[in-house]
Coordinates of C-alpha atoms in Angstrom, one line a residue:
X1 CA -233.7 133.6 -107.9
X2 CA -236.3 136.1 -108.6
X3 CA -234.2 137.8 -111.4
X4 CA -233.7 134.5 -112.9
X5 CA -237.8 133.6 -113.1
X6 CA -238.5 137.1 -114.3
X7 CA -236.4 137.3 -116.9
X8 CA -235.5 133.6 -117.8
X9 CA -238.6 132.0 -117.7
X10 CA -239.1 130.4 -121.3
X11 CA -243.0 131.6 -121.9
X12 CA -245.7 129.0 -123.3
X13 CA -245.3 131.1 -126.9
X14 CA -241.6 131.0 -126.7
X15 CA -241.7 127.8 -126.3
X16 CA -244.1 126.7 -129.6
X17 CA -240.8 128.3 -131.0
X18 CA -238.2 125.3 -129.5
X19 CA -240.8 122.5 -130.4
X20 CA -238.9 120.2 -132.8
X21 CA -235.3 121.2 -131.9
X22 CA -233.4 119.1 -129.8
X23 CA -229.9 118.9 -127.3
X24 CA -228.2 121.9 -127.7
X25 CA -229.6 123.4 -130.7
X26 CA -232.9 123.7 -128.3
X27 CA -230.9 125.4 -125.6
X28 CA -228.9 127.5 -128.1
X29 CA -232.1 128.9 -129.6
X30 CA -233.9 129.8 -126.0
X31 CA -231.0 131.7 -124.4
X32 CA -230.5 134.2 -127.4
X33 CA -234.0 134.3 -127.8
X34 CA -234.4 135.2 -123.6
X35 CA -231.2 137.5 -123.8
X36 CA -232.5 139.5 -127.0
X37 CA -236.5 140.2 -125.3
X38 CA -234.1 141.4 -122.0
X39 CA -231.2 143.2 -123.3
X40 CA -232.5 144.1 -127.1
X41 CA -229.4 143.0 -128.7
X42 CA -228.1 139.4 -129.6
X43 CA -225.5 137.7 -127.6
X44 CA -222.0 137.9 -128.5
X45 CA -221.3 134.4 -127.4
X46 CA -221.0 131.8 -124.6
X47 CA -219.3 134.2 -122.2
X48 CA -222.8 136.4 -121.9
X49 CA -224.6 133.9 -120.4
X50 CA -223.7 133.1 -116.9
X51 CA -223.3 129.5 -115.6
X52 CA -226.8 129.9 -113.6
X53 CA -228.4 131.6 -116.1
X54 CA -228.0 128.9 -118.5
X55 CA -228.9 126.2 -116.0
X56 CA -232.0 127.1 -115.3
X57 CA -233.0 127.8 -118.9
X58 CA -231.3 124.0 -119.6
X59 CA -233.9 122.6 -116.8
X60 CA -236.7 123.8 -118.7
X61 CA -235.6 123.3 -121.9
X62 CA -235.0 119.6 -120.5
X63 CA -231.5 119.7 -121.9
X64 CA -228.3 119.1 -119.8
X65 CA -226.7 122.8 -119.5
X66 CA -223.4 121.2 -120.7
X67 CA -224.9 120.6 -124.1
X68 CA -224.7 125.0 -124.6
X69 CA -220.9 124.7 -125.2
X70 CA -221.8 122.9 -128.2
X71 CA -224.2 125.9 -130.2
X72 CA -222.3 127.1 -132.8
X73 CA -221.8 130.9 -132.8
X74 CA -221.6 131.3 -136.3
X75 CA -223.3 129.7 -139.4
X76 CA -226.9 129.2 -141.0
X77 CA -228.0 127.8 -137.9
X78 CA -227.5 130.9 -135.9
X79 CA -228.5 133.0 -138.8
X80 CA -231.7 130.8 -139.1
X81 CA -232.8 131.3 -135.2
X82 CA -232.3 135.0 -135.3
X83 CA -234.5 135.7 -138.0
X84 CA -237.1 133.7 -136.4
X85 CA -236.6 135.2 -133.1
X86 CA -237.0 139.1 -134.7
X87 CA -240.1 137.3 -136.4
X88 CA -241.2 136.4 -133.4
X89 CA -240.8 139.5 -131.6
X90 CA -241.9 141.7 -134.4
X91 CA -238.0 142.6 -135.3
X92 CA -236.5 142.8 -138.8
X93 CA -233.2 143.6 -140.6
X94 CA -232.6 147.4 -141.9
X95 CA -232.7 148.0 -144.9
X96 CA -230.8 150.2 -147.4
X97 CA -234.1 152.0 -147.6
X98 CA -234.6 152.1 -144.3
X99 CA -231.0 153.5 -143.7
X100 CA -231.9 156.3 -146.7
X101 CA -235.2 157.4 -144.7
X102 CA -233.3 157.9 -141.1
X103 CA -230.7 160.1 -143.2
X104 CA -233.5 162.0 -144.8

């Protein structure tokens, strides 16, 4: 349980970021957005997120944890909430300049 608060707790700023979205959209953005500030990577899919893991994100999210299966893992929806998670957390795309400087 303690793993699960320290690392899944949706924070008071993360969660200015869900305001507005709603079922499983709300719960699709907060678990990528919790699994990207822990692991530095976006999720793959579904199958990265165990079933606890996305419970207890779903209770605070006040969304039923069966609504996840729903999020589309592809799409402008998805593209959408990553860019304004790597706002969020100070993250952007490389660039082609950016890939000229590291060969430099």
């Amino acid at each position: 349980m303690d793993e699960l608060v320290e690392h899944w707790t949706v924070l008071d700023d993360e969660l200015e970021l869900v305001a507005g979205k709603r079922g499983g959209t709300r719960l699709g953005f907060a678990l990528p957005l919790k699994h990207y500030t822990r692991h530095g990577r976006f999720p793959r899919g579904r199958a990265e997120f165990p079933d606890e893991v996305v419970a207890f994100v779903a209770r605070q999210m006040k969304v039923p944890a069966a609504e996840f299966d729903s999020y589309q893992w592809t799409g402008s929806t998805i593209e959408y909430h990553r860019t304004r998670i790597r706002e969020h957390l100070g993250f952007r795309g490389c660039s082609a300049q950016d890939a000229e400087k590291l060969t430099a």
